[in-house]
Coordinates of N, CA and C in Angstrom, one line a residue:
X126 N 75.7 110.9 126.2 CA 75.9 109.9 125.2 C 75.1 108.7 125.5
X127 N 74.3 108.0 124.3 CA 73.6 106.9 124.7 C 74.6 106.0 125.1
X128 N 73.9 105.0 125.8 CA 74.5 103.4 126.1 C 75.6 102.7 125.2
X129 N 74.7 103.0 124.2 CA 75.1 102.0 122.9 C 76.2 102.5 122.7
X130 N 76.2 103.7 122.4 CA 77.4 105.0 121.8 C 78.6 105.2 122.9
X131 N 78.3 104.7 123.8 CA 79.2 105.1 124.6 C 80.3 103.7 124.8
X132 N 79.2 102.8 124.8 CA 80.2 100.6 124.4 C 81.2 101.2 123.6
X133 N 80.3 101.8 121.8 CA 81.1 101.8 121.1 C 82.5 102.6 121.4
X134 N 82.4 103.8 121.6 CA 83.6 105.0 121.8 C 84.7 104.1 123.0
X135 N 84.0 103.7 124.0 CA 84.9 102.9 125.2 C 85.1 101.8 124.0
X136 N 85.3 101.3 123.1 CA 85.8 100.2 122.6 C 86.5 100.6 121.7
X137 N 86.0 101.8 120.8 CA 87.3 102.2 119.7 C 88.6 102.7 120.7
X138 N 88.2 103.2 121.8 CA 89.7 103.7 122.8 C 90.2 102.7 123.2
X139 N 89.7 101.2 123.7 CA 90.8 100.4 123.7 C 91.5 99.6 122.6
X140 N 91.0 99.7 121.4 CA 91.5 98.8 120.1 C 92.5 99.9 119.4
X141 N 92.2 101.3 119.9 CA 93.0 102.1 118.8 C 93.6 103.9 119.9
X142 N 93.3 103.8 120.6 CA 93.6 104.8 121.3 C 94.5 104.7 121.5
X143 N 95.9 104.1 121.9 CA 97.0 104.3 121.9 C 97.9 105.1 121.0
X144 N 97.1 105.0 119.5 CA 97.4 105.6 118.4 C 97.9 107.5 118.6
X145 N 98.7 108.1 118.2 CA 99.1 109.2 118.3 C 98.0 109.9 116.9
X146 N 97.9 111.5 116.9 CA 97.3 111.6 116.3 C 97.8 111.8 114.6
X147 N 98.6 112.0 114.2 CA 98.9 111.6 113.2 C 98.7 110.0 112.5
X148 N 99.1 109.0 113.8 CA 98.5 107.7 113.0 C 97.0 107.6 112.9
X149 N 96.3 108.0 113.8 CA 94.6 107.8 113.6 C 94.2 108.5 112.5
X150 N 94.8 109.5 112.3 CA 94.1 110.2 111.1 C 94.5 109.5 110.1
X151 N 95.8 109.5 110.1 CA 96.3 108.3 108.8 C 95.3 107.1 108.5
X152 N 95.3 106.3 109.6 CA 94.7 105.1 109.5 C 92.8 105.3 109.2
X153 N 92.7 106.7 109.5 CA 90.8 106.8 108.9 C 91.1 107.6 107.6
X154 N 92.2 108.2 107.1 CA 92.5 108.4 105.7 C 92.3 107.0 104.8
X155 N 93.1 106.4 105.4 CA 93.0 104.9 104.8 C 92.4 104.3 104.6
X156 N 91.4 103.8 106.1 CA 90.1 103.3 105.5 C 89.3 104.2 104.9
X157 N 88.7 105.4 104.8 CA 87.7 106.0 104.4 C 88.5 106.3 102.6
X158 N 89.4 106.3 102.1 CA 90.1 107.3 101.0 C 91.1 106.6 100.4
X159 N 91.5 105.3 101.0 CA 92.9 104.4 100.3 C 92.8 104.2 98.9
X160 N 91.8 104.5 98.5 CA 91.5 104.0 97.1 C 91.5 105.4 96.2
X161 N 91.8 106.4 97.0 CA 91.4 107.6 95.8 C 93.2 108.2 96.0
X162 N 92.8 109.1 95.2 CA 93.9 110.1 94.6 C 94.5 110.7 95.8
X163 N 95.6 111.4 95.7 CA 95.9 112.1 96.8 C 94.9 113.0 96.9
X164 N 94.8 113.5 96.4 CA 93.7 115.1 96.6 C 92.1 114.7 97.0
X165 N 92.0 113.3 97.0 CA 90.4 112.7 97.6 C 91.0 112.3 99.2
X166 N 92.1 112.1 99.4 CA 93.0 111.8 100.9 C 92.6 113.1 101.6
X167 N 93.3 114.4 100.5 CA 93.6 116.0 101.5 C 91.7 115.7 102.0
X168 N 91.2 116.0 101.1 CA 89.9 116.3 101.4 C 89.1 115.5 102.4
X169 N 89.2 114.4 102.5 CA 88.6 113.8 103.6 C 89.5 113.8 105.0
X170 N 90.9 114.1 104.6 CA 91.9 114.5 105.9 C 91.4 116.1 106.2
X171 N 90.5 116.7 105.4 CA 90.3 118.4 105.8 C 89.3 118.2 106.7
X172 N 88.1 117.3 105.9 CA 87.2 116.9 106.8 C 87.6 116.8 108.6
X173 N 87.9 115.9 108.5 CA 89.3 115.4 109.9 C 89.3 116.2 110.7
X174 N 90.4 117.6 109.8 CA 90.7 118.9 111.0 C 89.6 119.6 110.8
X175 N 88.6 119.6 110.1 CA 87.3 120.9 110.2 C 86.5 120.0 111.2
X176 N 85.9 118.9 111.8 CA 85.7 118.3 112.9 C 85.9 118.5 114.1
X177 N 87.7 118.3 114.2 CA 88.2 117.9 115.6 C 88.4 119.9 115.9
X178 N 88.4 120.9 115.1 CA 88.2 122.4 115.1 C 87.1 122.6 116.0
X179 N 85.7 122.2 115.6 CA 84.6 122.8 115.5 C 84.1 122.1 116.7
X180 N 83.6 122.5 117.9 CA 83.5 121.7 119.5 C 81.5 121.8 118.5
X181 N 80.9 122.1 117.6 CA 79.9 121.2 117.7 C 80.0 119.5 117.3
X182 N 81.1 119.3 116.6 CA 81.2 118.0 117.0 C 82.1 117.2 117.8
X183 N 81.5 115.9 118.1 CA 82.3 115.3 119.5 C 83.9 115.6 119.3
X184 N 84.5 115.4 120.6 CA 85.9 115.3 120.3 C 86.8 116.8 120.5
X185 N 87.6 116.6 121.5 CA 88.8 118.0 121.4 C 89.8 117.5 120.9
X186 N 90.2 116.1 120.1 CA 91.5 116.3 119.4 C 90.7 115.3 118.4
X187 N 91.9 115.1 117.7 CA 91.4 114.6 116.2 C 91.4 112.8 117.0
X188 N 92.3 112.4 117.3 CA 92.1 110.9 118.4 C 90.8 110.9 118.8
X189 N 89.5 111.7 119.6 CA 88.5 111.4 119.8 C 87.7 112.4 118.9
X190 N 88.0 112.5 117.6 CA 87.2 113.0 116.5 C 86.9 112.1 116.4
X191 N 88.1 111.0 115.1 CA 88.1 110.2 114.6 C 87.2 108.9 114.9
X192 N 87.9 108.5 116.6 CA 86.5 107.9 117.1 C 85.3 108.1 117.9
X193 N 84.7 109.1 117.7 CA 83.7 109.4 118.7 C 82.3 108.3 117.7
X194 N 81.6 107.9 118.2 CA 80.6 107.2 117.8 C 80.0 107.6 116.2
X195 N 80.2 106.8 115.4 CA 78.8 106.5 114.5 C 79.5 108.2 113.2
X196 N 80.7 108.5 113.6 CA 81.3 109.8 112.9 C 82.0 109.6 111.6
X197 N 82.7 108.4 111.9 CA 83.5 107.7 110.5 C 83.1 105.8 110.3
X198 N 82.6 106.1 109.8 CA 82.1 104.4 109.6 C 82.8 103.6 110.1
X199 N 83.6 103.0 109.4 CA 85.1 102.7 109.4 C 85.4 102.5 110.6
X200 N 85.1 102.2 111.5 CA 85.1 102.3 113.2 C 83.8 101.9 113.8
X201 N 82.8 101.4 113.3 CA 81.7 101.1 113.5 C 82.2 99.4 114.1
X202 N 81.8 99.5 115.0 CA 81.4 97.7 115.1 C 80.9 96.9 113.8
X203 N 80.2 97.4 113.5 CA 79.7 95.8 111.9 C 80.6 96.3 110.7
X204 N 81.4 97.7 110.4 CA 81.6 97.8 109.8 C 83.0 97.0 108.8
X205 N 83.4 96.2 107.7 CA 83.9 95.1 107.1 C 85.8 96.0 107.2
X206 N 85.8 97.4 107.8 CA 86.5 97.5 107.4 C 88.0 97.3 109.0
X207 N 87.3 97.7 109.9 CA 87.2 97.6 111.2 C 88.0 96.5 111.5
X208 N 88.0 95.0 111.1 CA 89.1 93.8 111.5 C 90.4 94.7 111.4
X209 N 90.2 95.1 110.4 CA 91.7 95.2 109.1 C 92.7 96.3 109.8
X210 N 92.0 97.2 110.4 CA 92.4 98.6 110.9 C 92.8 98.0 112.3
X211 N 92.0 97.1 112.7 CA 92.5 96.8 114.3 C 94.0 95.9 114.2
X212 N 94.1 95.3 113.0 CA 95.4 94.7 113.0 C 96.2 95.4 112.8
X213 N 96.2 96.6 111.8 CA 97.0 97.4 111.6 C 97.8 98.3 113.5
X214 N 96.3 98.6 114.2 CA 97.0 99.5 115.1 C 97.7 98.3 115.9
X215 N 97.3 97.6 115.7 CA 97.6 96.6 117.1 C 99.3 96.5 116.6
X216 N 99.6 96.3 115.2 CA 101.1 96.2 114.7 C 101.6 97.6 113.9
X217 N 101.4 98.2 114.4 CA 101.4 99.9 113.3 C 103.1 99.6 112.5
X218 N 104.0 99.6 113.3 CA 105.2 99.5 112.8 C 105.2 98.3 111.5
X219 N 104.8 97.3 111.7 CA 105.1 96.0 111.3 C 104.0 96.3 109.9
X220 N 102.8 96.9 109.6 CA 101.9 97.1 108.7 C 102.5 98.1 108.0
X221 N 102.9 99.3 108.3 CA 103.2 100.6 108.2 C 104.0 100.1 107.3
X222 N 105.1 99.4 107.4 CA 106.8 99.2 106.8 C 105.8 98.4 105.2
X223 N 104.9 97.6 105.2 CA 104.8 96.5 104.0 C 103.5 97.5 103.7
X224 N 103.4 98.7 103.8 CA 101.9 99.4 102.9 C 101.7 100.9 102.7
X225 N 102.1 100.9 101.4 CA 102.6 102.2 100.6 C 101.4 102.9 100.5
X226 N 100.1 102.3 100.4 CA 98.6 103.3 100.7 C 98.4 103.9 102.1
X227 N 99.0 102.8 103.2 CA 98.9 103.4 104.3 C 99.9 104.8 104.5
X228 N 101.2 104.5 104.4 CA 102.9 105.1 104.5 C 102.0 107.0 103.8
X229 N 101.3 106.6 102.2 CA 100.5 108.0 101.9 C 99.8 108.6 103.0
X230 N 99.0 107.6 103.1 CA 97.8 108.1 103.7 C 98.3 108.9 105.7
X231 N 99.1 108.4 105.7 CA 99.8 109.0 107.2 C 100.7 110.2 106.7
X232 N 101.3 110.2 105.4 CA 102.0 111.5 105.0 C 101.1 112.8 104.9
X233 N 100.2 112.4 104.6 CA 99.0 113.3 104.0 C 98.5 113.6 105.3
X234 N 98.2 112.7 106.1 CA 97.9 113.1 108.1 C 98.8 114.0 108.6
X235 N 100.0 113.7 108.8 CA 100.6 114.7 109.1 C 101.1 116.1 108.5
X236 N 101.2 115.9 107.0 CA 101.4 116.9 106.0 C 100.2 118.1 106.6
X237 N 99.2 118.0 106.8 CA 98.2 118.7 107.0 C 97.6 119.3 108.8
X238 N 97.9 118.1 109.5 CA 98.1 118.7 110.6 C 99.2 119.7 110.9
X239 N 100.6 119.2 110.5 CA 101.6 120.2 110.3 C 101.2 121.6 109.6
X240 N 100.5 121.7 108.8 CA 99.9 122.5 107.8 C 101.2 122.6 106.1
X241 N 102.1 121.5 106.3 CA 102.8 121.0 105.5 C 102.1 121.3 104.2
X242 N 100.7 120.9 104.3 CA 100.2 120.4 103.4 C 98.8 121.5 103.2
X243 N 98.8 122.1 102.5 CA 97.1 122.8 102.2 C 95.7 121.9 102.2
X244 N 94.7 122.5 103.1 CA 93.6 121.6 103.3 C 93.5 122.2 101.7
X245 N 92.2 121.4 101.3 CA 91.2 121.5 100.4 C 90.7 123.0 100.3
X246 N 90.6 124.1 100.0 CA 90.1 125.3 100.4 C 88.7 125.0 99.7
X247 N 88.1 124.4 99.3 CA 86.7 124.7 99.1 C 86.0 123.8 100.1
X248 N 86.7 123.3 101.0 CA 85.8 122.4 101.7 C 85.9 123.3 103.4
X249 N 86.1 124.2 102.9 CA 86.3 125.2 104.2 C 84.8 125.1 105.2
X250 N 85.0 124.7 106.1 CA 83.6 124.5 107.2 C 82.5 123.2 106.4
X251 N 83.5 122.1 105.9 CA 82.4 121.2 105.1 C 82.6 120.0 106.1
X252 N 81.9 119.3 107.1 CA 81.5 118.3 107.8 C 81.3 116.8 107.5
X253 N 80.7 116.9 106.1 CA 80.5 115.8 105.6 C 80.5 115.5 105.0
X254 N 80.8 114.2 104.2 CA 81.2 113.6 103.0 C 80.9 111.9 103.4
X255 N 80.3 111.6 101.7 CA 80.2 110.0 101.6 C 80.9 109.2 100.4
X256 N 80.6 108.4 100.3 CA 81.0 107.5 99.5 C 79.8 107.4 98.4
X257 N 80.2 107.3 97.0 CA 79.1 107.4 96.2 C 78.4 105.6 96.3
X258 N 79.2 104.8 96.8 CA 78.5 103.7 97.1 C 77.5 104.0 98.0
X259 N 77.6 104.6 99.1 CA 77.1 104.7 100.6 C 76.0 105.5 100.2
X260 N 75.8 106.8 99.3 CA 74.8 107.2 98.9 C 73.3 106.7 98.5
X261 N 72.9 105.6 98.2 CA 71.9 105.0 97.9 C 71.3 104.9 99.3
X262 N 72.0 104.2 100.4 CA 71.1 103.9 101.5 C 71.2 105.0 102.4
X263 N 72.3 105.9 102.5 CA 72.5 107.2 103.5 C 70.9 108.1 103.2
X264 N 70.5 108.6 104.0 CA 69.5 109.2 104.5 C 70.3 110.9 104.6
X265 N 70.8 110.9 105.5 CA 71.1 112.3 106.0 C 71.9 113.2 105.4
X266 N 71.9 113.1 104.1 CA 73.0 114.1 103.0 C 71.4 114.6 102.3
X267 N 70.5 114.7 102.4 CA 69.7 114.8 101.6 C 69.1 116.1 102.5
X268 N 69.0 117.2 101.8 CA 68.5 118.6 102.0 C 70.0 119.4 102.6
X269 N 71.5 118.7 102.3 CA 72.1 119.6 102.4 C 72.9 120.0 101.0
X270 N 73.9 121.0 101.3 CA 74.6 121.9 100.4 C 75.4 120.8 99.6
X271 N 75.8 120.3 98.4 CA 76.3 120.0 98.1 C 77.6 120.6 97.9
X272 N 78.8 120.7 97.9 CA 79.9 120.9 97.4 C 80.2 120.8 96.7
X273 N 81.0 120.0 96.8 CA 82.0 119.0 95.3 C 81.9 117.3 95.1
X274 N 82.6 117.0 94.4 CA 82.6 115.4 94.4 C 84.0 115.4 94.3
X275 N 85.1 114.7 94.7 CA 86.4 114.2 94.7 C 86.3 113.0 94.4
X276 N 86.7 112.3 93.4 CA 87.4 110.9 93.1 C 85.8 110.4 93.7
X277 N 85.7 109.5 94.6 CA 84.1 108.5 94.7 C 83.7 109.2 95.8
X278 N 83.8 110.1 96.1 CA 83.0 110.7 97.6 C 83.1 112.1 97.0
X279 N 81.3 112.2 97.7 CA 80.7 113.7 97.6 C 80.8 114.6 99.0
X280 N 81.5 115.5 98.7 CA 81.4 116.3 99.9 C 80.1 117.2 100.4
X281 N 79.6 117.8 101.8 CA 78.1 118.4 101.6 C 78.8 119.5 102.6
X282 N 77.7 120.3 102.8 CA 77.9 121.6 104.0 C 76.6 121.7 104.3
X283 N 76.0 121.8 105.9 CA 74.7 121.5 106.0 C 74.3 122.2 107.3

């Protein structure tokens, strides 16, 4: 792992690694999907488990899926979303109780890890997904499989 990548990962593990794996997944449902449907949550929570599955990408559990370097934005050092989520883990109980997008977004984490919940079946071995904002300046979705589009994010296979 480069230098850089490696600051960042040693820094998402001390701001959020205490987190169990059902809250981290919750909490990158949240940021990445708080704004869509439930069924735009399963899908980027499928993402999640077809990741922390597949040893080609970083990570043997969904805790260093979630943050392994430059994998979910959302955890990026500049990214705007990153303050908001560090308050949350730092007070999970205290955020959790006053936030009914989060409260989903962790039902849907565990619903699915449990297997409570059915992943997405068409996103079976699908890696990646953006945001249709994020699409203009992303680069690396271009020459793969398109999927589907859920709610504001397009899913790819590549």
């Amino acid at each position: 792992m480069k230098r850089n990548a490696r600051i960042l990962y040693e820094q998402n593990l001390d701001d959020f690694g205490h987190l169990d794996d059902d809250q981290i997944m919750g909490l990158t449902i949240y940021a990445e999907a708080r704004g869509e449907p439930r069924k735009g949550r399963i899908a980027v929570g499928t993402v999640i488990l077809n990741r922390a599955e597949n040893r080609k990408w970083d990570g043997e559990t969904i805790l260093e899926t979630c943050l392994w370097p430059y994998q979910f934005s959302c955890y990026n050092l500049d990214d705007p979303n990153r303050p908001m989520l560090k308050r949350i883990a730092e007070d999970w109980d205290f955020h959790f109780a006053k936030s009914k997008p989060l409260q989903d977004c962790y039902t849907v984490a565990r619903g699915l890890i449990s297997g409570a919940i059915e992943r997405d079946c068409d996103l079976k071995d699908v890696y990646q997904y953006l945001t249709m904002e994020a699409k203009e300046s992303a680069k690396w979705w271009r020459g793969m499989a398109f999927v589907k589009q859920v709610g504001g994010h397009e899913f790819y296979r590549g």
